[in-house]
Structure formats: C-alpha cells, structure tokens
PDB file of C-alpha atoms in Angstrom:
ATOM      1  CA  MET A   1       0.835  19.741 -10.585  1.00 42.00           C
ATOM      2  CA  ALA A   2       3.736  22.101 -11.166  1.00 43.00           C
ATOM      3  CA  GLY A   3       1.656  25.035  -9.950  1.00 46.00           C
ATOM      4  CA  LEU A   4       1.381  23.603  -6.451  1.00 61.00           C
ATOM      5  CA  GLY A   5       4.896  24.544  -5.483  1.00 57.00           C
ATOM      6  CA  ARG A   6       6.999  22.537  -3.074  1.00 78.00           C
ATOM      7  CA  HIS A   7       5.467  23.348   0.304  1.00 92.00           C
ATOM      8  CA  PHE A   8       2.737  21.574   2.206  1.00 95.00           C
ATOM      9  CA  ALA A   9       1.019  24.892   2.960  1.00 94.00           C
ATOM     10  CA  ASP A  10       0.490  25.365  -0.782  1.00 92.00           C
ATOM     11  CA  LEU A  11      -1.824  22.339  -1.025  1.00 95.00           C
ATOM     12  CA  PRO A  12      -5.544  23.208  -1.066  1.00 94.00           C
ATOM     13  CA  THR A  13      -7.696  21.970   1.806  1.00 96.00           C
ATOM     14  CA  THR A  14     -10.254  19.271   0.990  1.00 97.00           C
ATOM     15  CA  PRO A  15     -12.636  16.941   2.834  1.00 97.00           C
ATOM     16  CA  ARG A  16     -10.721  14.112   4.530  1.00 98.00           C
ATOM     17  CA  MET A  17      -9.859  11.358   2.061  1.00 98.00           C
ATOM     18  CA  PRO A  18     -10.343   7.670   2.900  1.00 98.00           C
ATOM     19  CA  THR A  19      -7.220   5.634   3.527  1.00 98.00           C
ATOM     20  CA  LEU A  20      -6.856   1.977   2.549  1.00 98.00           C
ATOM     21  CA  PHE A  21      -4.756  -1.131   2.829  1.00 99.00           C
ATOM     22  CA  ILE A  22      -5.009  -3.416  -0.191  1.00 98.00           C
ATOM     23  CA  GLY A  23      -3.944  -7.043  -0.096  1.00 98.00           C
ATOM     24  CA  HIS A  24      -2.729  -7.183  -3.698  1.00 98.00           C
ATOM     25  CA  GLY A  25      -1.722 -10.831  -4.099  1.00 96.00           C
ATOM     26  CA  SER A  26      -0.921 -12.048  -7.603  1.00 96.00           C
ATOM     27  CA  PRO A  27      -0.290  -9.454 -10.338  1.00 96.00           C
ATOM     28  CA  MET A  28      -2.733 -11.479 -12.462  1.00 97.00           C
ATOM     29  CA  ASN A  29      -5.509  -9.702 -10.556  1.00 97.00           C
ATOM     30  CA  ALA A  30      -4.693  -6.742 -12.802  1.00 98.00           C
ATOM     31  CA  ILE A  31      -6.097  -8.510 -15.867  1.00 98.00           C
ATOM     32  CA  GLU A  32      -8.304 -11.303 -14.562  1.00 97.00           C
ATOM     33  CA  ASP A  33     -11.878 -11.155 -13.340  1.00 97.00           C
ATOM     34  CA  THR A  34     -11.447 -12.473  -9.804  1.00 97.00           C
ATOM     35  CA  PRO A  35     -13.337 -11.864  -6.558  1.00 97.00           C
ATOM     36  CA  TYR A  36     -10.470  -9.593  -5.551  1.00 98.00           C
ATOM     37  CA  SER A  37     -10.387  -7.520  -8.733  1.00 98.00           C
ATOM     38  CA  ARG A  38     -14.185  -7.222  -8.698  1.00 98.00           C
ATOM     39  CA  ALA A  39     -14.021  -5.836  -5.158  1.00 98.00           C
ATOM     40  CA  TRP A  40     -11.384  -3.318  -6.254  1.00 98.00           C
ATOM     41  CA  ARG A  41     -13.541  -2.155  -9.163  1.00 98.00           C
ATOM     42  CA  ALA A  42     -16.612  -1.807  -6.968  1.00 98.00           C
ATOM     43  CA  LEU A  43     -14.654   0.123  -4.363  1.00 98.00           C
ATOM     44  CA  GLY A  44     -13.161   2.486  -6.910  1.00 98.00           C
ATOM     45  CA  ALA A  45     -16.610   3.258  -8.286  1.00 97.00           C
ATOM     46  CA  ARG A  46     -17.853   4.532  -4.939  1.00 97.00           C
ATOM     47  CA  LEU A  47     -14.772   6.267  -3.565  1.00 98.00           C
ATOM     48  CA  PRO A  48     -14.462  10.056  -3.724  1.00 98.00           C
ATOM     49  CA  VAL A  49     -12.046  11.205  -6.412  1.00 98.00           C
ATOM     50  CA  PRO A  50      -8.796  12.300  -4.775  1.00 98.00           C
ATOM     51  CA  LYS A  51      -6.490  15.057  -5.933  1.00 97.00           C
ATOM     52  CA  ALA A  52      -3.632  12.549  -5.801  1.00 98.00           C
ATOM     53  CA  ILE A  53      -2.923   9.023  -4.612  1.00 98.00           C
ATOM     54  CA  LEU A  54       0.078   8.125  -2.455  1.00 98.00           C
ATOM     55  CA  VAL A  55       0.925   4.415  -2.607  1.00 98.00           C
ATOM     56  CA  VAL A  56       3.222   2.698  -0.123  1.00 98.00           C
ATOM     57  CA  SER A  57       3.979  -0.533  -1.982  1.00 98.00           C
ATOM     58  CA  ALA A  58       5.773  -3.630  -0.740  1.00 98.00           C
ATOM     59  CA  HIS A  59       7.570  -3.732  -4.092  1.00 98.00           C
ATOM     60  CA  TRP A  60       9.563  -0.525  -3.731  1.00 98.00           C
ATOM     61  CA  MET A  61      12.138  -1.567  -1.174  1.00 98.00           C
ATOM     62  CA  THR A  62      15.050   0.615  -0.132  1.00 98.00           C
ATOM     63  CA  ARG A  63      17.551   0.319   2.683  1.00 97.00           C
ATOM     64  CA  GLY A  64      18.745   3.193   4.824  1.00 97.00           C
ATOM     65  CA  VAL A  65      16.649   5.848   3.077  1.00 97.00           C
ATOM     66  CA  THR A  66      13.004   6.560   2.338  1.00 98.00           C
ATOM     67  CA  LEU A  67      12.364   7.886  -1.171  1.00 98.00           C
ATOM     68  CA  VAL A  68       9.357   9.636  -2.672  1.00 98.00           C
ATOM     69  CA  HIS A  69       8.851   9.614  -6.435  1.00 97.00           C
ATOM     70  CA  VAL A  70       8.700  13.133  -7.864  1.00 97.00           C
ATOM     71  CA  LYS A  71       8.618  12.537 -11.612  1.00 96.00           C
ATOM     72  CA  GLU A  72       5.782  13.957 -13.734  1.00 96.00           C
ATOM     73  CA  HIS A  73       5.349  10.830 -15.868  1.00 97.00           C
ATOM     74  CA  PRO A  74       6.035   7.642 -13.885  1.00 98.00           C
ATOM     75  CA  VAL A  75       6.726   4.533 -15.938  1.00 98.00           C
ATOM     76  CA  THR A  76       4.850   1.255 -15.455  1.00 98.00           C
ATOM     77  CA  ILE A  77       7.259  -1.236 -13.879  1.00 98.00           C
ATOM     78  CA  HIS A  78       6.782  -4.946 -14.592  1.00 97.00           C
ATOM     79  CA  ASP A  79       8.684  -6.239 -11.595  1.00 95.00           C
ATOM     80  CA  PHE A  80       7.844  -9.934 -11.869  1.00 93.00           C
ATOM     81  CA  GLY A  81       8.573 -12.935 -14.033  1.00 92.00           C
ATOM     82  CA  GLY A  82       6.909 -16.040 -15.377  1.00 93.00           C
ATOM     83  CA  PHE A  83       3.597 -14.441 -16.259  1.00 96.00           C
ATOM     84  CA  PRO A  84       1.827 -14.199 -19.647  1.00 96.00           C
ATOM     85  CA  ASP A  85       2.685 -11.571 -22.236  1.00 97.00           C
ATOM     86  CA  GLU A  86      -0.703  -9.940 -21.727  1.00 98.00           C
ATOM     87  CA  LEU A  87       0.327  -8.896 -18.238  1.00 97.00           C
ATOM     88  CA  PHE A  88       3.650  -7.464 -19.416  1.00 97.00           C
ATOM     89  CA  ALA A  89       1.781  -5.492 -22.077  1.00 98.00           C
ATOM     90  CA  GLN A  90      -0.238  -3.592 -19.491  1.00 98.00           C
ATOM     91  CA  ARG A  91       0.503   0.080 -18.950  1.00 98.00           C
ATOM     92  CA  TYR A  92      -0.930   2.417 -16.322  1.00 98.00           C
ATOM     93  CA  PRO A  93      -0.190   5.894 -17.711  1.00 98.00           C
ATOM     94  CA  ALA A  94      -1.338   7.935 -14.707  1.00 98.00           C
ATOM     95  CA  PRO A  95       0.388  11.288 -14.317  1.00 98.00           C
ATOM     96  CA  GLY A  96       2.817  11.771 -11.479  1.00 98.00           C
ATOM     97  CA  ALA A  97       2.234  14.182  -8.610  1.00 97.00           C
ATOM     98  CA  PRO A  98       5.520  16.061  -8.174  1.00 96.00           C
ATOM     99  CA  GLY A  99       3.861  18.950  -6.343  1.00 95.00           C
ATOM    100  CA  TYR A 100       2.310  16.635  -3.775  1.00 97.00           C
ATOM    101  CA  ALA A 101       5.519  14.604  -3.522  1.00 97.00           C
ATOM    102  CA  GLU A 102       7.619  17.689  -2.802  1.00 96.00           C
ATOM    103  CA  ALA A 103       4.990  18.874  -0.312  1.00 97.00           C
ATOM    104  CA  THR A 104       5.232  15.491   1.415  1.00 97.00           C
ATOM    105  CA  ILE A 105       8.956  16.001   1.908  1.00 97.00           C
ATOM    106  CA  ASP A 106       8.184  19.452   3.323  1.00 96.00           C
ATOM    107  CA  LEU A 107       5.487  18.037   5.642  1.00 97.00           C
ATOM    108  CA  VAL A 108       7.580  15.305   7.262  1.00 97.00           C
ATOM    109  CA  LYS A 109       9.860  16.903   9.848  1.00 96.00           C
ATOM    110  CA  ASN A 110      11.039  14.029  12.052  1.00 96.00           C
ATOM    111  CA  HIS A 111      12.005  11.487   9.384  1.00 96.00           C
ATOM    112  CA  HIS A 112      14.288  12.070   6.426  1.00 95.00           C
ATOM    113  CA  ILE A 113      12.778  11.578   2.959  1.00 97.00           C
ATOM    114  CA  GLU A 114      14.652  12.098  -0.303  1.00 97.00           C
ATOM    115  CA  PRO A 115      13.207  12.769  -3.784  1.00 97.00           C
ATOM    116  CA  ASP A 116      13.533  10.117  -6.489  1.00 98.00           C
ATOM    117  CA  GLU A 117      13.101  10.214 -10.274  1.00 97.00           C
ATOM    118  CA  ARG A 118      14.245   6.695 -11.206  1.00 96.00           C
ATOM    119  CA  TRP A 119      11.345   4.559  -9.953  1.00 98.00           C
ATOM    120  CA  GLY A 120       7.788   4.699 -11.291  1.00 98.00           C
ATOM    121  CA  LEU A 121       4.699   2.614 -10.517  1.00 98.00           C
ATOM    122  CA  ASP A 122       5.490  -0.965  -9.539  1.00 98.00           C
ATOM    123  CA  HIS A 123       2.899  -3.728  -9.646  1.00 97.00           C
ATOM    124  CA  GLY A 124       2.004  -3.221  -5.988  1.00 98.00           C
ATOM    125  CA  ALA A 125       0.578   0.088  -7.157  1.00 98.00           C
ATOM    126  CA  TRP A 126      -0.606  -0.269 -10.749  1.00 98.00           C
ATOM    127  CA  SER A 127      -2.058  -3.802 -10.589  1.00 98.00           C
ATOM    128  CA  VAL A 128      -4.541  -2.512  -8.020  1.00 98.00           C
ATOM    129  CA  LEU A 129      -5.114   0.972  -9.451  1.00 98.00           C
ATOM    130  CA  ILE A 130      -5.767  -0.360 -12.954  1.00 98.00           C
ATOM    131  CA  GLN A 131      -8.902  -1.972 -11.522  1.00 98.00           C
ATOM    132  CA  MET A 132      -9.872   0.739  -9.020  1.00 98.00           C
ATOM    133  CA  PHE A 133      -9.279   3.751 -11.261  1.00 98.00           C
ATOM    134  CA  PRO A 134      -9.041   2.366 -14.835  1.00 98.00           C
ATOM    135  CA  LYS A 135      -9.007   5.778 -16.517  1.00 98.00           C
ATOM    136  CA  ALA A 136      -5.528   6.393 -15.055  1.00 98.00           C
ATOM    137  CA  ASP A 137      -6.316  10.097 -14.793  1.00 98.00           C
ATOM    138  CA  ILE A 138      -5.556  10.636 -11.081  1.00 98.00           C
ATOM    139  CA  PRO A 139      -1.974  11.689 -10.247  1.00 98.00           C
ATOM    140  CA  VAL A 140      -0.066   8.961  -8.404  1.00 98.00           C
ATOM    141  CA  PHE A 141       3.170   8.997  -6.447  1.00 98.00           C
ATOM    142  CA  GLN A 142       4.926   6.358  -4.350  1.00 98.00           C
ATOM    143  CA  LEU A 143       6.814   6.248  -1.071  1.00 98.00           C
ATOM    144  CA  SER A 144       9.442   3.541  -0.625  1.00 98.00           C
ATOM    145  CA  VAL A 145       9.585   0.973   2.169  1.00 98.00           C
ATOM    146  CA  ASP A 146      12.900   1.348   3.983  1.00 98.00           C
ATOM    147  CA  LEU A 147      13.735  -2.182   5.145  1.00 98.00           C
ATOM    148  CA  SER A 148      16.193  -0.872   7.727  1.00 97.00           C
ATOM    149  CA  ARG A 149      13.328   0.720   9.689  1.00 97.00           C
ATOM    150  CA  SER A 150      11.509  -1.115  12.450  1.00 98.00           C
ATOM    151  CA  SER A 151       7.729  -1.392  12.409  1.00 98.00           C
ATOM    152  CA  GLU A 152       7.685   1.295  15.115  1.00 98.00           C
ATOM    153  CA  ALA A 153       9.696   3.612  12.870  1.00 98.00           C
ATOM    154  CA  HIS A 154       7.394   2.968   9.912  1.00 98.00           C
ATOM    155  CA  PHE A 155       4.373   3.795  12.059  1.00 98.00           C
ATOM    156  CA  GLY A 156       6.038   6.982  13.301  1.00 98.00           C
ATOM    157  CA  LEU A 157       6.854   8.113   9.765  1.00 98.00           C
ATOM    158  CA  ALA A 158       3.335   7.326   8.632  1.00 98.00           C
ATOM    159  CA  GLU A 159       1.817   9.402  11.451  1.00 98.00           C
ATOM    160  CA  GLU A 160       3.491  12.464   9.948  1.00 98.00           C
ATOM    161  CA  LEU A 161       1.628  11.875   6.672  1.00 98.00           C
ATOM    162  CA  LYS A 162      -1.819  12.167   8.250  1.00 98.00           C
ATOM    163  CA  ALA A 163      -2.370  15.788   7.243  1.00 98.00           C
ATOM    164  CA  LEU A 164      -2.199  14.790   3.568  1.00 98.00           C
ATOM    165  CA  ARG A 165      -5.681  13.303   3.921  1.00 98.00           C
ATOM    166  CA  GLU A 166      -7.077  16.823   4.384  1.00 98.00           C
ATOM    167  CA  ARG A 167      -5.226  17.951   1.251  1.00 97.00           C
ATOM    168  CA  GLY A 168      -6.947  15.585  -1.155  1.00 97.00           C
ATOM    169  CA  VAL A 169      -4.423  12.728  -0.959  1.00 98.00           C
ATOM    170  CA  MET A 170      -5.687   9.161  -0.718  1.00 98.00           C
ATOM    171  CA  ILE A 171      -3.048   7.114   1.108  1.00 99.00           C
ATOM    172  CA  ILE A 172      -2.976   3.450   0.078  1.00 99.00           C
ATOM    173  CA  GLY A 173      -0.791   0.749   1.569  1.00 99.00           C
ATOM    174  CA  SER A 174      -0.328  -2.210  -0.777  1.00 98.00           C
ATOM    175  CA  GLY A 175       1.030  -5.504   0.534  1.00 98.00           C
ATOM    176  CA  ASN A 176      -0.429  -8.560   2.279  1.00 98.00           C
ATOM    177  CA  LEU A 177      -1.166  -9.263   5.947  1.00 98.00           C
ATOM    178  CA  VAL A 178       0.211 -12.763   5.376  1.00 98.00           C
ATOM    179  CA  HIS A 179       2.798 -13.289   2.640  1.00 98.00           C
ATOM    180  CA  ASN A 180       4.901 -16.438   2.387  1.00 98.00           C
ATOM    181  CA  LEU A 181       5.727 -17.314  -1.215  1.00 96.00           C
ATOM    182  CA  ARG A 182       7.846 -20.265  -0.114  1.00 96.00           C
ATOM    183  CA  ALA A 183       4.788 -21.986   1.332  1.00 96.00           C
ATOM    184  CA  ILE A 184       2.314 -21.317  -1.495  1.00 95.00           C
ATOM    185  CA  ALA A 185      -0.028 -24.236  -2.195  1.00 92.00           C
ATOM    186  CA  TRP A 186      -0.114 -23.979  -5.998  1.00 86.00           C
ATOM    187  CA  GLY A 187      -2.583 -26.813  -6.296  1.00 81.00           C
ATOM    188  CA  GLY A 188      -5.024 -25.174  -3.903  1.00 78.00           C
ATOM    189  CA  GLY A 189      -6.135 -26.425  -0.531  1.00 80.00           C
ATOM    190  CA  PRO A 190      -6.865 -24.975   2.887  1.00 93.00           C
ATOM    191  CA  ALA A 191      -4.947 -22.136   4.472  1.00 97.00           C
ATOM    192  CA  TYR A 192      -2.130 -23.007   6.825  1.00 98.00           C
ATOM    193  CA  ASP A 193      -3.015 -22.811  10.510  1.00 97.00           C
ATOM    194  CA  TRP A 194      -0.348 -20.175  11.131  1.00 98.00           C
ATOM    195  CA  ALA A 195      -1.637 -18.045   8.241  1.00 98.00           C
ATOM    196  CA  GLU A 196      -5.170 -18.123   9.589  1.00 98.00           C
ATOM    197  CA  ALA A 197      -3.955 -17.403  13.122  1.00 98.00           C
ATOM    198  CA  PHE A 198      -1.845 -14.401  12.128  1.00 98.00           C
ATOM    199  CA  ASP A 199      -4.523 -12.990   9.829  1.00 98.00           C
ATOM    200  CA  ALA A 200      -7.199 -13.349  12.518  1.00 98.00           C
ATOM    201  CA  ARG A 201      -4.990 -11.776  15.160  1.00 98.00           C
ATOM    202  CA  MET A 202      -4.276  -8.772  12.964  1.00 98.00           C
ATOM    203  CA  ALA A 203      -7.947  -8.384  12.042  1.00 98.00           C
ATOM    204  CA  GLU A 204      -8.961  -8.450  15.700  1.00 98.00           C
ATOM    205  CA  ALA A 205      -6.366  -5.863  16.702  1.00 98.00           C
ATOM    206  CA  ILE A 206      -7.292  -3.564  13.802  1.00 98.00           C
ATOM    207  CA  ALA A 207     -11.012  -3.867  14.603  1.00 98.00           C
ATOM    208  CA  LYS A 208     -10.334  -2.929  18.235  1.00 98.00           C
ATOM    209  CA  GLY A 209      -8.157   0.016  17.252  1.00 98.00           C
ATOM    210  CA  ASP A 210      -5.260  -1.700  19.040  1.00 98.00           C
ATOM    211  CA  TYR A 211      -2.657  -0.517  16.584  1.00 98.00           C
ATOM    212  CA  LYS A 212       0.199  -1.134  19.019  1.00 98.00           C
ATOM    213  CA  SER A 213      -0.466  -4.860  18.737  1.00 98.00           C
ATOM    214  CA  VAL A 214      -0.234  -4.567  14.961  1.00 98.00           C
ATOM    215  CA  VAL A 215       3.034  -2.657  15.218  1.00 98.00           C
ATOM    216  CA  ASP A 216       4.331  -5.341  17.595  1.00 98.00           C
ATOM    217  CA  ALA A 217       3.256  -8.209  15.306  1.00 98.00           C
ATOM    218  CA  PRO A 218       6.805  -9.014  14.113  1.00 97.00           C
ATOM    219  CA  LYS A 219       7.511 -10.087  17.709  1.00 96.00           C
ATOM    220  CA  LEU A 220       4.833 -12.797  17.715  1.00 97.00           C
ATOM    221  CA  GLY A 221       7.262 -15.639  17.149  1.00 97.00           C
ATOM    222  CA  ARG A 222       6.386 -18.651  15.019  1.00 97.00           C
ATOM    223  CA  ILE A 223       3.209 -17.359  13.390  1.00 97.00           C
ATOM    224  CA  ALA A 224       4.897 -14.060  12.492  1.00 98.00           C
ATOM    225  CA  GLN A 225       8.024 -15.743  11.112  1.00 98.00           C
ATOM    226  CA  LEU A 226       5.973 -18.121   8.985  1.00 98.00           C
ATOM    227  CA  SER A 227       3.532 -15.434   7.860  1.00 98.00           C
ATOM    228  CA  HIS A 228       6.372 -13.082   6.903  1.00 98.00           C
ATOM    229  CA  PRO A 229       9.800 -14.577   6.198  1.00 98.00           C
ATOM    230  CA  THR A 230      10.560 -10.925   5.354  1.00 97.00           C
ATOM    231  CA  PHE A 231       8.304  -8.032   6.389  1.00 98.00           C
ATOM    232  CA  GLU A 232       8.137  -5.797   3.303  1.00 98.00           C
ATOM    233  CA  HIS A 233       4.547  -6.914   2.608  1.00 98.00           C
ATOM    234  CA  PHE A 234       3.504  -6.236   6.193  1.00 98.00           C
ATOM    235  CA  PHE A 235       4.898  -2.719   6.651  1.00 98.00           C
ATOM    236  CA  PRO A 236       2.477  -1.027   4.181  1.00 98.00           C
ATOM    237  CA  ALA A 237      -0.449  -2.049   6.424  1.00 98.00           C
ATOM    238  CA  LEU A 238       0.886   0.265   9.122  1.00 98.00           C
ATOM    239  CA  TYR A 239       0.473   3.407   7.025  1.00 98.00           C
ATOM    240  CA  PRO A 240      -3.350   3.570   6.826  1.00 98.00           C
ATOM    241  CA  LEU A 241      -3.528   2.733  10.547  1.00 98.00           C
ATOM    242  CA  ALA A 242      -1.092   5.494  11.468  1.00 98.00           C
ATOM    243  CA  VAL A 243      -3.032   8.141   9.513  1.00 98.00           C
ATOM    244  CA  ALA A 244      -6.406   7.017  10.880  1.00 98.00           C
ATOM    245  CA  ASP A 245      -8.729   9.564  12.450  1.00 95.00           C
ATOM    246  CA  LYS A 246     -11.000   8.933  15.448  1.00 94.00           C
ATOM    247  CA  ALA A 247     -13.958   9.754  13.224  1.00 96.00           C
ATOM    248  CA  ASP A 248     -13.048   7.026  10.704  1.00 98.00           C
ATOM    249  CA  GLU A 249     -15.149   3.909  10.358  1.00 98.00           C
ATOM    250  CA  LEU A 250     -13.361   0.651   9.594  1.00 98.00           C
ATOM    251  CA  SER A 251     -14.522  -1.772   6.919  1.00 98.00           C
ATOM    252  CA  PHE A 252     -12.853  -5.011   5.831  1.00 98.00           C
ATOM    253  CA  PHE A 253     -13.103  -6.485   2.349  1.00 98.00           C
ATOM    254  CA  ASN A 254     -11.521  -9.325   0.352  1.00 98.00           C
ATOM    255  CA  GLU A 255     -11.211 -11.341   3.540  1.00 97.00           C
ATOM    256  CA  GLY A 256      -9.635 -14.705   2.879  1.00 95.00           C
ATOM    257  CA  ILE A 257      -6.341 -16.470   2.307  1.00 97.00           C
ATOM    258  CA  ASP A 258      -5.294 -17.290  -1.239  1.00 96.00           C
ATOM    259  CA  LEU A 259      -3.053 -20.241  -2.170  1.00 95.00           C
ATOM    260  CA  GLY A 260      -2.699 -21.232   1.466  1.00 97.00           C
ATOM    261  CA  SER A 261      -0.271 -18.510   2.500  1.00 98.00           C
ATOM    262  CA  ILE A 262      -1.342 -15.129   1.041  1.00 98.00           C
ATOM    263  CA  SER A 263      -3.861 -13.108   3.022  1.00 98.00           C
ATOM    264  CA  MET A 264      -5.979 -10.949   0.727  1.00 98.00           C
ATOM    265  CA  ARG A 265      -7.635  -9.189   3.666  1.00 98.00           C
ATOM    266  CA  SER A 266      -7.972  -5.493   2.946  1.00 98.00           C
ATOM    267  CA  PHE A 267      -9.466  -2.621   4.881  1.00 98.00           C
ATOM    268  CA  MET A 268     -10.590   0.977   4.559  1.00 98.00           C
ATOM    269  CA  LEU A 269     -10.789   3.750   7.133  1.00 98.00           C
ATOM    270  CA  ALA A 270     -13.135   6.553   6.096  1.00 98.00           C
TER     271      ALA A 270
END
C-alpha cells in the first residue's frame, strides 16, 4: 500500500465497487452459525474482491473530528464485555490501507478529516468481515463517526467519498437501522411496534430512493427516539446511500428484528 502515495489521483481506476450497509447486531455473530452470519458468508463469496475496504462503524465514535485510520497493521479491538473467551480470542489480521486512507483525506475537500494511528478494527468491522472475507487478506481501514455532526452533515461527508468506489474501495456502513439495547427482550418475543414501524419506514424510503427521508429520520419523534436513544448505529446507514449511483440496484438481506429492538436489516447497492 505504501507505493500508492498520498493523493487520490494516484489510486488506479477499477470497475465500480458495490457498497453495503450491514446490520451487525451481536458480536457473537462473528463465531456462531446464525442466519445473519450465513448471509454474510454467502454474500462475501459472490462479491467482487476489492482493492481495499472502508468501514464506517458505529463503534468508532469521536466528537468534533472525523478520523481515518492510517496504520499498516490495525489491531483487533474487543470493545465489548460479558461474552465468552472464544470471542475475545478472535483476531482479524487484515492489513491496513494507509495509501487509500491518505488518499481519502486528499479526496474530501469540504469536510475536515484527520489521520489516526491509535484505533484499529472494532467489532463493528471485524465481526462482520471475519465471516464475509475470512482470509483477512484484503486491506481494511476505518472512518470514525463524529457524534457532533448532524445526519445531514454525515450524508454530505459521505457524498464526497463516492469516487472511491471507482478506485477499488468497497464502502461498508456497519450499524443497525433500529438499535435500542435498553429495550432488548433477552427472553425472545415479538418486535416492538415502534421498532417495526421505524424499520419499515426506513426500508420503504430506501427502496424508493428517497434518501432525504432517511436523513430526516431522527426528526420522526417517538419511533425515532425509541429506535435510537443515541444515533451512532444509525449514521453508518447514510454512507452507502450517499455514495449510491443511479445505475445501482438495491437488494435487502437479513431482514428482521432480533431480540425485539435490534433491526438486522441490511442492504447492498451494486
């Protein structure tokens, strides 16, 4: 990656890469055979191999600055607690993509991005990628979610990343369209009415290409407040939408709400 230099113009042109939003849910999906992890494995087997993967994960939260990870060997971050030792033993030793990360900083002109070497790959990234691309041989870098930005500002930043798709970069948002850990039904049971309503409303807007309604979702009142007590898991969904191309076809997968209050709905634009 070092040979790429630091400028966007240095990146080779490629066919347009797909872009995805992954509802990642529990980190246990990294090691368990679930309907969600099976869908990730099947998807990874049929996707084109990117030059690099850019992940916007709900679990790298910053405030007042957007960071991009530029280290050559990102560490695997186990940013959770209360799970079995087997999960903490997992490593995802994918190389970093410092050339692509520096080129991303060069590409984005209207929003400030700073380089970072302290982060790595959090479970919003590696718990999904370990199923999709188990060989861990594709360079990966992350972009942080600045919690001080509005959804409109996130969408605007993401729009500036669109050209990366024609440079071999697969852009993946990792979060959940509904995410309320306080309301989880640990014993199982039906989804909450507000979770179903918010999930359905987002799916309808995405299917229609009405991305403004998705951007405006935090203003929906009760169903938005219950679906997202905080919006870090929602913001990553805006990134694949903002980099979408008119020629892209939309496909949903992993539709459904887990534990009553976690939407696993995912989508791809390709």
